[in-house]
């Protein structure tokens, strides 16, 4: 049965992630709850497909001219612990932002 | 046409192109070979078939017939097919036809059907003239997948999802009850420009500080202000033109399932002939072009953001888009019925209809299977316990 394999596949990386949490021994104890929630979410979506929609961005015939634009360095950040820019939405195409005039 | 395009005026009246199928009228429409009115779509061929003499034929392809198919980059203003024209609120959905066979009066309620059989002489009367209630579209894409094929796809989809399925759903599962429904859409071509503005970050240095337990990773980064511009055209963007179907809220309905089986091969749509609907059901459009502008702009902006993404790949720490705009230079709209095989299950306790939908052309299948909450929770909890035990073992051993 495909589902059993999927359960195993989800459990393992979560355990590994819990174990590598900067060596903090308390972190690993979150493995149980995290695994339970992940398995629930995975199975729920497999049955209900609430996350699915038509990928019109890629499944429509689109002809685009070469992209133009510009960039300008405006700041330098030193010693942040954040792994990415705050509010990163580069791959969240459907998240609407303020309308420019 | 070699006349230069008129200047873009966003608020001007749309140009309406008459898409009425001039070869057909309301009432008796006969088989071109034997004159019978018993005509149906044969899904396995996508053609109309006369049930009396078995002659098969098809309406003209709509592509290239409804509009001058010029270069989309030259598209200006708003052009709509007459079948996509605004719906008049006061129009009577009930049409009374005079049967050409016997002279009797036959009533067709276009809210529910596009044809009716004369009780007296048994001729089938069909509605082919466009009515201002949105019931007759510019074009129709006939079913090309048979009922049996749809049943097979639905059975396959559901059989992969049995273990945690709602028990009542499984007990009542009757894939033979799948219904062929023509769903209403607007098919939109567009010529647009879009601009997006934001900030991106490039990592310049990465280092760790502290020892053992308190070891942390730190990053240095350059911050850039970004602007991107893209001109693009879209061909046959497909937008739900029923307000109810366009409402996709997965906490109360499963309309997203029907949306997921898009796209359709809309280029193969044919001009309207009500006989394509015989034996199928249909839902009526209730949204006009103006009401669908927000949905169109949302899709255009999403496409623009997807188009510019490769051009900012060097910003490894990501990009935060903060402002965006879309200038629509030109659009053209065609209303179309698209074929969907729909299996539905009403889950009483959640007051929710779960669909399994099959694309009536490509066979793409998607569905929502109600879950057995108890089983799902039990298994998730069990996996959680196993993970927790493993975690404790690792803790104790290390
Ligand atoms: Zn015939
Ligand atoms: Zn009659």
PDB file of C-alpha atoms in Angstrom, chain A residues 15 19 28, chain B residues 389-398:
ATOM      1  CA  UNK A  15      13.080  12.878  13.160  1.00  0.00           C
ATOM      2  CA  UNK A  19      17.746  15.700  16.084  1.00  0.00           C
ATOM      3  CA  UNK A  28      14.174  16.356  19.752  1.00  0.00           C
TER       4      UNK A  28
ATOM      5  CA  UNK B 389       9.766   6.842  21.300  1.00  0.00           C
ATOM      6  CA  UNK B 390      12.573   6.948  18.726  1.00  0.00           C
ATOM      7  CA  UNK B 391      13.425  10.463  19.853  1.00  0.00           C
ATOM      8  CA  UNK B 392      13.676   9.376  23.470  1.00  0.00           C
ATOM      9  CA  UNK B 393      15.848   6.407  22.534  1.00  0.00           C
ATOM     10  CA  UNK B 394      18.199   8.727  20.604  1.00  0.00           C
ATOM     11  CA  UNK B 395      18.299  11.096  23.605  1.00  0.00           C
ATOM     12  CA  UNK B 396      19.082   8.340  26.073  1.00  0.00           C
ATOM     13  CA  UNK B 397      21.709   6.662  23.876  1.00  0.00           C
ATOM     14  CA  UNK B 398      23.582   9.880  22.976  1.00  0.00           C
TER      15      UNK B 398
END
